[in-house]
């Protein structure tokens, strides 16, 4: 099996620590996204797995073998690069056959057959004799994918493969990559800075920030229960409203009236109430079916087709709201924001401190 | 974009290009014209029309020996320059060498050292430490002159290529040797061939250094032409010169057809 185990990986470039001790286990057959803002170390971590960077310390095991000191050409991994990195002087078929040719454990005819099969998987079998320069970006990408999977790698590594595609093609490719993963069952590590991409595609999301793992979990888990301020902020759009949790409920700073119902996970003490933009409803009065409400001032609203984005002020804090566009738009001025405490959760200051160091 | 260029500017560009082409072509036209003359004297426009001087040029020992010498020197110098220049270009573009800027400048310096200085220097050197100039000395000096051209063309091609292709090759199982054999060198090929072509021309064309290093046994074609011109003025000189131009043009066209020389200059 090709379970990937990463233990206490550190990497420094010229005295700057880019990876600060990463521990991670990637189960055989799973699709894992390394997600984080640029400079968080996600690509460096992927390159360490591939062997293209040597970690300063730590260990990488693939299927139980320690590969930390193994050259990339001997790791039997497939990697797809952001720029695709196709060989410009070889035909599509020769590009895809390259890995099999290097391994040289089958006849040329069998290698060609396997390369054609891989091209068929990405639906590029009709382009076998073209040169990469004669293909569009999306087609080049499929060829790069076929080249990576043709030698049956133990792990497939994808370095922001979709970032060079236009929006529509990207959506199509996301679905295709997921389907391909289901069909082949390849352990896949996918690097992206796009939280939507990570959410839609992976079994597990690894959120990285400043060289450390911020949170690991299933997409829904990370989305609904971010462990840190950073996670809440980075994954989807969330509002964090400062306040204090007591036995009676939540008191948001500057909001008068009764304490609001506590979210399930609240612990007493100072912290922030995290409410996703789409969990808030703006209206002229508290909305029915929601147990929490607070007076707000609507500052601006932006119509975006399927939805309306409001920026409102809640006791001196700016809060964003995403509302469906099929209800009348609330004009600027006094209004009421409502939400369900079951949709919100509590980030106490102590958890924030332990995670943000 | 093109539409917005004013007509006057377009016309000016066409005129300028025409003059430039004329400026470069006129000497060649004159020489080629003179070579076709029936007359025994070098003259333009030619009187009559004949290929007789080509027969003279291609059968006379005056030119044939030097032509062989020139071709031998140029081919060997070009091969050496291509090998060393490619290695140097890959080294400075692919590896974080200490002083790589200085190394690059040093290897490119033959471009700015006047050839006459190279000639005097080489002659002095081989006279002091050896038995004087011979064919291999000229090969070495010409190779040195050719290296910067190869370096420039190969560096250009490598700078435009995707630097991740080598890493892609590694992840696909290619070791160092396979990586160079199947990926790096084929990608650099247009640059290598273009550079080698320049190196060949620099050597084939050189009169200055060859003049300093000439001996009775070592006479290249340009020196033979020059020597001939001193004593006689028959059009065989023009015929040989025209052949030199033809050799260059044919080589260039062949290379363009075979590997697309233009790729090195995109």
XYZ file of C-alpha atoms in Angstrom:
623
model
C 0.000 0.000 0.000
C 1.168 3.529 -0.558
C 0.309 5.348 2.609
C 2.354 8.510 2.774
C 3.765 9.411 6.174
C 5.424 12.733 6.808
C 7.035 13.218 10.164
C 8.516 16.427 11.595
C 9.580 17.793 8.232
C 11.459 21.046 8.477
C 12.902 23.007 5.607
C 14.895 26.227 5.631
C 16.043 28.310 2.715
C 18.957 30.603 3.578
C 18.039 30.762 7.247
C 14.312 31.276 6.670
C 12.219 28.401 7.939
C 9.605 27.577 5.309
C 8.347 24.362 6.884
C 8.270 24.322 10.674
C 7.836 20.675 11.540
C 5.043 19.080 9.529
C 3.439 15.809 10.637
C 0.928 14.253 8.321
C -0.383 10.856 7.349
C -2.013 10.476 3.970
C -3.986 7.261 3.698
C -3.538 5.035 0.685
C -6.083 5.900 -1.989
C -7.164 9.207 -0.505
C -7.323 12.593 -2.180
C -5.678 15.187 0.047
C -5.400 18.910 -0.602
C -2.610 21.023 0.795
C -4.348 24.355 1.107
C -2.971 27.701 2.164
C -2.100 31.204 1.068
C 0.974 31.792 -1.088
C 4.151 31.433 0.921
C 2.612 28.996 3.417
C 4.983 26.209 2.355
C 2.483 23.982 0.546
C 4.502 23.727 -2.665
C 7.736 23.205 -0.732
C 6.084 20.350 1.148
C 4.935 18.782 -2.129
C 8.433 19.150 -3.568
C 9.870 17.485 -0.468
C 7.505 14.555 -1.021
C 8.600 14.392 -4.666
C 12.262 14.567 -3.643
C 12.895 17.764 -5.577
C 13.723 19.478 -2.271
C 15.616 17.849 0.555
C 14.095 18.559 3.949
C 16.445 20.052 6.523
C 15.221 17.436 8.958
C 12.414 14.921 9.308
C 11.309 11.802 7.514
C 9.108 10.853 4.579
C 7.797 7.320 4.214
C 5.915 5.944 1.240
C 4.188 2.630 1.893
C 6.496 2.076 4.847
C 9.759 2.725 2.950
C 11.880 5.619 4.126
C 12.406 7.688 0.960
C 13.820 10.798 2.644
C 17.245 10.331 1.062
C 16.014 8.762 -2.183
C 16.467 10.691 -5.443
C 13.189 11.761 -7.108
C 13.838 9.524 -10.103
C 13.739 6.479 -7.811
C 10.609 7.323 -5.821
C 8.084 6.175 -8.414
C 5.771 9.125 -7.930
C 3.819 10.973 -10.576
C 3.932 14.737 -10.521
C 2.032 17.295 -12.502
C 3.499 20.774 -12.615
C 1.746 24.107 -12.659
C 3.354 24.920 -16.018
C 2.694 21.311 -17.210
C 6.407 21.021 -18.156
C 5.757 18.906 -21.237
C 8.787 18.002 -23.347
C 8.409 20.367 -26.317
C 10.452 18.233 -28.730
C 8.438 15.052 -28.202
C 5.022 14.108 -29.503
C 2.164 13.694 -27.067
C 2.568 9.917 -27.167
C 6.323 10.120 -26.523
C 5.714 12.512 -23.637
C 3.291 10.079 -22.057
C 5.558 7.094 -22.728
C 8.592 8.796 -21.159
C 8.152 7.384 -17.652
C 7.622 3.856 -18.995
C 10.607 4.239 -21.271
C 12.810 5.260 -18.334
C 11.678 2.219 -16.394
C 12.359 0.009 -19.401
C 10.690 -3.070 -17.959
C 8.454 -3.691 -20.960
C 8.802 -3.797 -24.712
C 8.415 -0.589 -26.673
C 5.111 -1.865 -28.098
C 3.759 -2.484 -24.605
C 4.971 0.938 -23.480
C 3.142 2.544 -26.401
C 0.018 0.582 -25.561
C 0.150 1.748 -21.935
C 0.754 5.345 -23.052
C -2.253 5.158 -25.376
C -4.352 3.782 -22.534
C -3.315 6.704 -20.334
C -4.209 9.132 -23.117
C -7.579 7.457 -23.377
C -8.164 7.995 -19.671
C -7.796 11.753 -20.194
C -9.661 11.575 -23.536
C -6.679 12.735 -25.575
C -6.148 9.561 -27.632
C -6.797 11.486 -30.853
C -3.816 13.765 -30.267
C -1.066 11.164 -29.864
C 1.028 12.417 -32.768
C 0.767 16.143 -32.085
C 3.475 18.255 -30.508
C 2.659 19.969 -27.199
C 2.889 23.411 -28.817
C -0.006 22.451 -31.098
C -2.343 21.943 -28.131
C -4.426 24.330 -26.066
C -3.698 24.875 -22.364
C -6.447 22.498 -21.291
C -5.232 19.807 -23.678
C -1.620 20.211 -22.542
C -2.820 19.738 -19.037
C -4.566 16.476 -19.858
C -1.389 15.254 -21.521
C 0.633 16.222 -18.447
C -1.825 14.261 -16.330
C -1.607 11.242 -18.638
C 2.189 11.426 -18.490
C 2.100 11.449 -14.686
C -0.266 8.468 -14.355
C 1.040 6.293 -17.221
C 3.888 4.674 -15.223
C 1.425 3.753 -12.444
C 2.979 5.888 -9.720
C 2.606 5.081 -6.037
C 1.389 8.612 -5.330
C 0.148 11.331 -7.661
C 1.329 14.853 -6.813
C -0.459 17.832 -8.337
C 1.070 21.292 -7.979
C -1.674 23.884 -8.575
C -2.518 22.195 -11.863
C -5.676 24.186 -12.486
C -4.430 27.692 -11.828
C -3.492 28.361 -15.470
C -6.921 27.460 -16.834
C -9.857 29.762 -17.377
C -12.785 29.510 -14.964
C -15.015 27.200 -17.004
C -12.281 24.775 -17.938
C -11.195 24.739 -14.306
C -14.635 23.636 -13.143
C -14.683 20.840 -15.725
C -11.186 19.685 -14.791
C -12.018 19.651 -11.077
C -14.807 17.183 -11.701
C -12.658 15.157 -14.051
C -9.790 14.893 -11.607
C -12.172 13.697 -8.911
C -13.683 11.105 -11.248
C -10.230 9.976 -12.325
C -9.237 9.591 -8.704
C -12.306 7.484 -7.980
C -11.625 5.293 -10.990
C -7.911 4.723 -10.426
C -7.849 4.933 -6.632
C -4.475 6.663 -6.737
C -3.240 8.307 -3.562
C -3.326 11.940 -4.605
C -1.815 15.052 -3.038
C -3.135 18.266 -4.505
C -1.646 21.700 -3.813
C -3.916 24.707 -4.130
C -4.491 28.181 -2.740
C -8.140 28.047 -3.762
C -10.380 26.926 -0.894
C -13.264 26.097 -3.247
C -11.033 23.798 -5.235
C -9.836 22.107 -2.057
C -13.404 21.790 -0.770
C -14.902 20.310 -3.926
C -12.127 17.867 -4.695
C -10.617 16.364 -1.596
C -11.394 13.746 1.028
C -9.135 15.578 3.428
C -7.995 19.178 3.520
C -4.685 20.082 5.152
C -4.690 23.760 5.925
C -1.197 25.229 6.054
C -0.190 28.609 7.352
C 3.309 29.990 7.648
C 4.994 26.594 7.442
C 2.780 24.796 9.950
C -0.336 22.666 9.752
C -3.212 24.795 10.948
C -5.930 22.166 10.723
C -6.545 18.784 9.111
C -10.017 17.510 8.408
C -12.728 16.625 5.958
C -13.839 19.634 3.896
C -17.151 19.930 5.695
C -15.477 19.579 9.049
C -13.004 22.354 8.332
C -15.721 24.508 6.885
C -18.148 24.077 9.777
C -15.695 23.822 12.641
C -12.525 25.783 11.899
C -10.096 25.362 14.758
C -8.439 28.747 14.573
C -9.019 32.323 13.542
C -6.885 31.716 10.510
C -8.897 28.656 9.486
C -12.197 30.456 9.939
C -10.942 33.383 7.950
C -9.274 31.470 5.134
C -11.893 28.787 4.525
C -14.882 30.459 2.994
C -16.129 33.795 4.179
C -16.749 33.934 7.900
C -17.466 36.781 10.262
C -15.811 36.871 13.638
C -17.593 39.008 16.183
C -15.778 39.607 19.471
C -17.658 38.926 22.711
C -17.823 36.928 25.869
C -19.453 33.593 26.613
C -21.115 33.174 29.994
C -23.454 30.622 31.507
C -26.392 32.787 30.401
C -25.269 32.925 26.792
C -23.154 35.009 24.453
C -22.725 38.747 24.917
C -21.324 40.413 21.824
C -19.311 43.559 22.521
C -21.484 46.646 22.214
C -24.743 44.786 21.512
C -27.399 45.718 24.084
C -30.222 43.496 25.329
C -30.372 39.868 26.408
C -27.525 37.437 25.977
C -27.750 35.408 22.746
C -28.045 31.600 22.723
C -24.716 29.779 23.021
C -23.403 27.701 20.133
C -22.823 24.043 21.093
C -19.086 24.347 21.431
C -18.930 27.534 23.502
C -16.735 27.610 26.594
C -16.958 30.437 29.101
C -14.599 33.366 28.602
C -13.701 35.856 25.933
C -13.624 34.855 22.313
C -15.308 35.337 18.955
C -18.616 34.208 17.588
C -18.004 32.854 14.098
C -20.922 33.130 11.681
C -20.622 32.409 7.977
C -21.815 35.129 5.641
C -24.473 32.875 4.165
C -25.824 31.956 7.632
C -26.946 35.516 8.359
C -30.260 36.975 7.236
C -30.753 40.734 6.984
C -34.277 42.144 7.340
C -36.341 44.872 8.908
C -37.243 42.656 11.876
C -35.804 39.473 13.447
C -36.383 36.618 10.989
C -38.571 33.723 12.114
C -36.842 30.407 12.658
C -33.571 31.997 13.834
C -32.810 32.160 17.530
C -30.279 35.019 17.462
C -30.663 38.593 16.292
C -28.829 41.878 16.641
C -29.488 45.402 15.374
C -27.253 46.440 12.484
C -26.810 49.267 10.010
C -26.702 48.287 6.336
C -23.767 50.153 4.768
C -23.691 48.811 1.217
C -25.184 46.072 -0.871
C -23.702 44.597 -4.030
C -25.832 42.682 -6.503
C -23.972 39.656 -7.902
C -26.568 37.857 -9.961
C -27.495 34.838 -7.888
C -26.728 36.571 -4.624
C -26.522 39.901 -2.855
C -23.562 40.803 -0.660
C -24.308 43.145 2.226
C -21.762 44.950 4.318
C -23.391 45.820 7.627
C -22.176 47.316 10.860
C -22.869 45.322 14.009
C -21.920 47.261 17.141
C -18.963 48.912 15.444
C -17.754 45.725 13.673
C -18.070 45.195 9.970
C -19.944 42.035 9.039
C -20.472 40.549 5.601
C -23.674 38.840 4.617
C -24.430 36.763 1.525
C -28.141 36.627 0.767
C -30.051 34.988 -2.073
C -31.080 37.599 -4.662
C -34.693 36.363 -4.895
C -35.768 38.321 -1.798
C -36.143 42.131 -1.873
C -32.882 43.980 -1.230
C -32.748 45.727 2.147
C -31.865 49.392 1.626
C -29.024 51.117 3.481
C -29.912 52.121 7.031
C -31.126 50.427 10.217
C -31.935 46.720 9.969
C -31.758 43.494 11.957
C -29.362 40.596 11.385
C -30.569 37.126 12.361
C -28.819 33.771 12.540
C -29.237 30.375 14.122
C -26.883 29.583 16.974
C -26.622 26.032 15.637
C -25.026 27.424 12.483
C -22.560 29.526 14.466
C -19.710 28.421 16.677
C -17.443 29.803 19.295
C -13.697 30.423 19.026
C -12.405 31.074 22.507
C -9.333 33.223 22.877
C -7.349 30.401 24.463
C -7.701 28.141 21.419
C -6.676 31.035 19.266
C -3.599 31.604 21.374
C -2.482 27.984 21.342
C -2.843 27.744 17.582
C -1.412 31.038 16.536
C 1.567 30.978 18.880
C -2.334 46.839 -33.683
C -0.727 46.848 -37.104
C -3.616 48.855 -38.519
C -2.834 51.788 -36.279
C 0.634 52.315 -37.777
C 0.440 55.421 -39.991
C 1.015 54.950 -43.694
C 4.012 57.291 -43.671
C 5.753 55.174 -41.056
C 5.037 52.012 -43.044
C 6.450 53.567 -46.209
C 9.514 54.781 -44.311
C 10.049 51.277 -42.937
C 9.816 49.733 -46.390
C 12.303 52.241 -47.837
C 14.687 51.723 -44.918
C 14.507 47.941 -45.293
C 15.114 48.196 -49.024
C 18.206 50.326 -48.452
C 19.447 47.964 -45.778
C 19.023 44.960 -48.081
C 20.718 46.817 -50.909
C 23.575 47.888 -48.651
C 24.218 44.297 -47.630
C 23.624 42.718 -51.023
C 25.443 45.095 -53.389
C 28.984 43.855 -52.618
C 27.850 40.257 -53.074
C 26.057 41.093 -56.327
C 29.152 42.840 -57.638
C 31.400 39.907 -56.760
C 28.961 37.325 -58.135
C 28.534 39.398 -61.314
C 32.259 39.788 -61.812
C 32.772 36.037 -61.398
C 30.622 35.350 -64.459
C 32.756 37.500 -66.738
C 34.573 36.159 -69.817
C 37.238 38.812 -69.413
C 40.608 38.016 -67.864
C 40.312 40.962 -65.546
C 38.148 41.522 -62.531
C 35.463 43.922 -63.735
C 31.883 44.886 -63.098
C 29.562 44.826 -64.938
C 30.824 41.544 -66.425
C 31.736 41.415 -70.075
C 30.199 38.343 -71.653
C 28.898 35.457 -69.633
C 30.769 32.265 -68.706
C 31.398 29.812 -65.913
C 35.006 29.422 -66.963
C 36.405 31.010 -63.799
C 34.463 28.548 -61.676
C 36.178 25.748 -63.538
C 39.516 27.434 -62.845
C 38.648 27.958 -59.186
C 37.503 24.386 -58.632
C 40.390 22.738 -60.435
C 43.282 24.988 -59.445
C 45.508 23.897 -56.560
C 45.719 27.554 -55.581
C 42.230 27.305 -54.060
C 41.496 23.597 -53.570
C 44.164 22.972 -50.957
C 43.242 26.070 -48.894
C 39.525 25.212 -49.242
C 40.158 21.788 -47.688
C 42.235 23.382 -44.932
C 39.535 25.968 -44.259
C 36.735 23.408 -44.164
C 38.702 21.114 -41.858
C 39.562 23.957 -39.470
C 36.026 25.380 -39.521
C 34.308 22.038 -38.916
C 36.621 20.993 -36.076
C 36.532 24.478 -34.498
C 32.726 24.515 -34.728
C 32.445 21.088 -33.097
C 34.784 22.112 -30.262
C 32.999 25.451 -29.791
C 29.587 23.740 -29.804
C 30.682 21.206 -27.197
C 32.388 23.633 -24.828
C 29.931 26.469 -25.421
C 26.929 24.231 -24.709
C 28.526 22.848 -21.560
C 29.323 26.375 -20.371
C 25.841 27.672 -21.209
C 24.157 24.812 -19.336
C 26.483 25.324 -16.390
C 25.773 29.030 -16.024
C 22.020 28.747 -16.629
C 21.298 25.557 -14.682
C 23.587 25.559 -11.670
C 24.182 28.130 -8.959
C 27.911 28.435 -9.658
C 30.059 30.837 -7.664
C 31.263 33.690 -9.907
C 28.954 32.539 -12.687
C 28.673 36.139 -13.919
C 32.448 36.432 -14.123
C 32.745 33.061 -15.886
C 30.140 34.116 -18.413
C 31.851 37.456 -19.104
C 35.210 35.734 -19.493
C 33.857 33.207 -21.996
C 32.069 35.953 -23.935
C 35.159 38.192 -24.006
C 36.444 36.984 -27.419
C 33.499 38.973 -28.810
C 35.117 42.250 -27.786
C 38.818 41.445 -28.105
C 39.938 42.667 -31.539
C 40.915 39.705 -33.710
C 44.176 41.425 -34.573
C 45.159 41.268 -30.888
C 44.189 37.580 -30.813
C 46.366 37.055 -33.900
C 49.434 38.837 -32.507
C 48.992 37.208 -29.095
C 48.666 33.706 -30.490
C 51.629 34.143 -32.820
C 53.809 35.439 -29.986
C 52.677 32.658 -27.676
C 53.274 29.772 -30.089
C 56.600 31.236 -31.142
C 57.802 31.467 -27.543
C 56.566 28.119 -26.249
C 56.277 25.972 -29.358
C 57.523 25.450 -32.844
C 55.306 28.171 -34.254
C 51.803 28.016 -35.656
C 50.193 24.984 -37.216
C 46.687 23.919 -38.177
C 45.706 22.896 -34.643
C 46.692 26.261 -33.235
C 44.301 27.904 -35.677
C 41.599 25.372 -34.753
C 41.968 26.235 -31.072
C 41.871 30.010 -31.633
C 38.845 29.706 -33.920
C 37.098 27.488 -31.375
C 37.691 30.160 -28.713
C 36.170 32.752 -31.052
C 33.166 30.485 -31.653
C 32.375 29.677 -28.004
C 30.616 32.988 -27.226
C 28.234 32.503 -30.152
C 27.274 29.021 -29.011
C 26.905 30.259 -25.437
C 24.600 33.056 -26.495
C 22.332 30.918 -28.639
C 22.154 28.030 -26.155
C 21.613 30.352 -23.189
C 18.801 32.002 -25.135
C 17.052 28.726 -25.881
C 17.447 27.467 -22.312
C 16.183 30.720 -20.818
C 12.992 30.418 -22.834
C 12.421 26.764 -22.031
C 10.335 25.611 -19.087
C 12.800 24.948 -16.296
C 10.457 22.389 -14.761
C 10.876 19.961 -17.671
C 14.031 18.576 -16.081
C 12.265 18.073 -12.784
C 9.376 16.442 -14.622
C 11.902 14.074 -16.225
C 13.330 13.270 -12.788
C 9.943 12.416 -11.302
C 9.376 10.163 -14.333
C 12.482 8.187 -13.454
C 15.168 9.800 -15.612
C 18.629 9.794 -14.026
C 21.261 12.417 -14.834
C 22.425 10.806 -18.069
C 18.925 10.169 -19.430
C 17.866 13.656 -18.471
C 20.585 15.194 -20.615
C 20.320 12.639 -23.384
C 16.525 12.784 -23.796
C 15.428 16.154 -22.447
C 18.063 18.867 -21.958
C 20.177 18.410 -25.083
C 17.238 17.881 -27.467
C 15.645 21.030 -26.067
C 18.911 22.964 -26.483
C 19.472 21.588 -29.976
C 18.262 24.574 -32.024
C 20.609 26.785 -29.995
C 23.518 24.374 -30.306
C 23.157 24.051 -34.063
C 22.699 27.800 -34.589
C 25.758 28.504 -32.436
C 27.813 25.877 -34.251
C 26.781 27.433 -37.541
C 28.024 30.816 -36.367
C 31.247 29.271 -35.106
C 31.748 27.568 -38.469
C 31.241 30.870 -40.273
C 33.532 32.822 -37.964
C 36.300 30.336 -38.658
C 35.601 29.882 -42.372
C 35.540 33.653 -42.792
C 38.504 34.646 -40.638
C 41.327 36.372 -42.494
C 42.975 38.359 -39.706
C 44.142 35.610 -37.367
C 44.844 33.260 -40.258
C 47.059 35.975 -41.743
C 49.192 36.132 -38.599
C 49.418 32.387 -38.330
C 49.976 31.661 -42.006
C 52.894 29.454 -42.978
C 53.675 27.912 -46.341
C 51.916 24.767 -45.072
C 49.018 26.591 -43.471
C 46.975 28.669 -45.864
C 43.213 29.055 -45.457
C 40.862 30.035 -48.258
C 40.531 33.736 -47.323
C 44.330 33.989 -47.208
C 44.603 32.255 -50.580
C 42.101 34.689 -52.075
C 43.921 37.631 -50.579
C 47.297 36.333 -51.789
C 45.966 35.745 -55.265
C 44.512 39.242 -55.421
C 47.934 40.714 -54.706
C 49.490 39.239 -57.822
C 46.734 38.729 -60.343
C 43.354 40.201 -60.974
C 41.577 37.420 -62.829
C 37.929 36.743 -61.909
C 38.725 33.352 -60.312
C 38.977 35.296 -57.024
C 35.401 36.448 -57.510
C 34.322 32.907 -58.382
C 35.853 31.528 -55.172
C 34.322 34.312 -53.112
C 30.910 33.580 -54.611
C 31.369 29.906 -53.786
C 32.133 30.845 -50.171
C 28.874 32.773 -49.972
C 27.025 29.847 -51.554
C 28.466 27.352 -49.065
C 27.234 29.544 -46.195
C 23.785 30.046 -47.677
C 23.340 26.360 -48.503
C 24.428 25.343 -44.996
C 21.981 27.793 -43.503
C 19.062 26.613 -45.630
C 19.874 22.970 -44.906
C 19.958 23.644 -41.156
C 16.726 25.594 -41.307
C 15.024 22.713 -43.137
C 16.475 20.074 -40.836
C 15.942 21.603 -37.406
C 14.441 25.029 -37.862
C 17.369 27.349 -37.202
C 14.844 30.113 -36.681
C 13.764 28.456 -33.428
C 16.963 29.667 -31.814
C 15.980 33.275 -32.433
C 12.270 33.307 -31.620
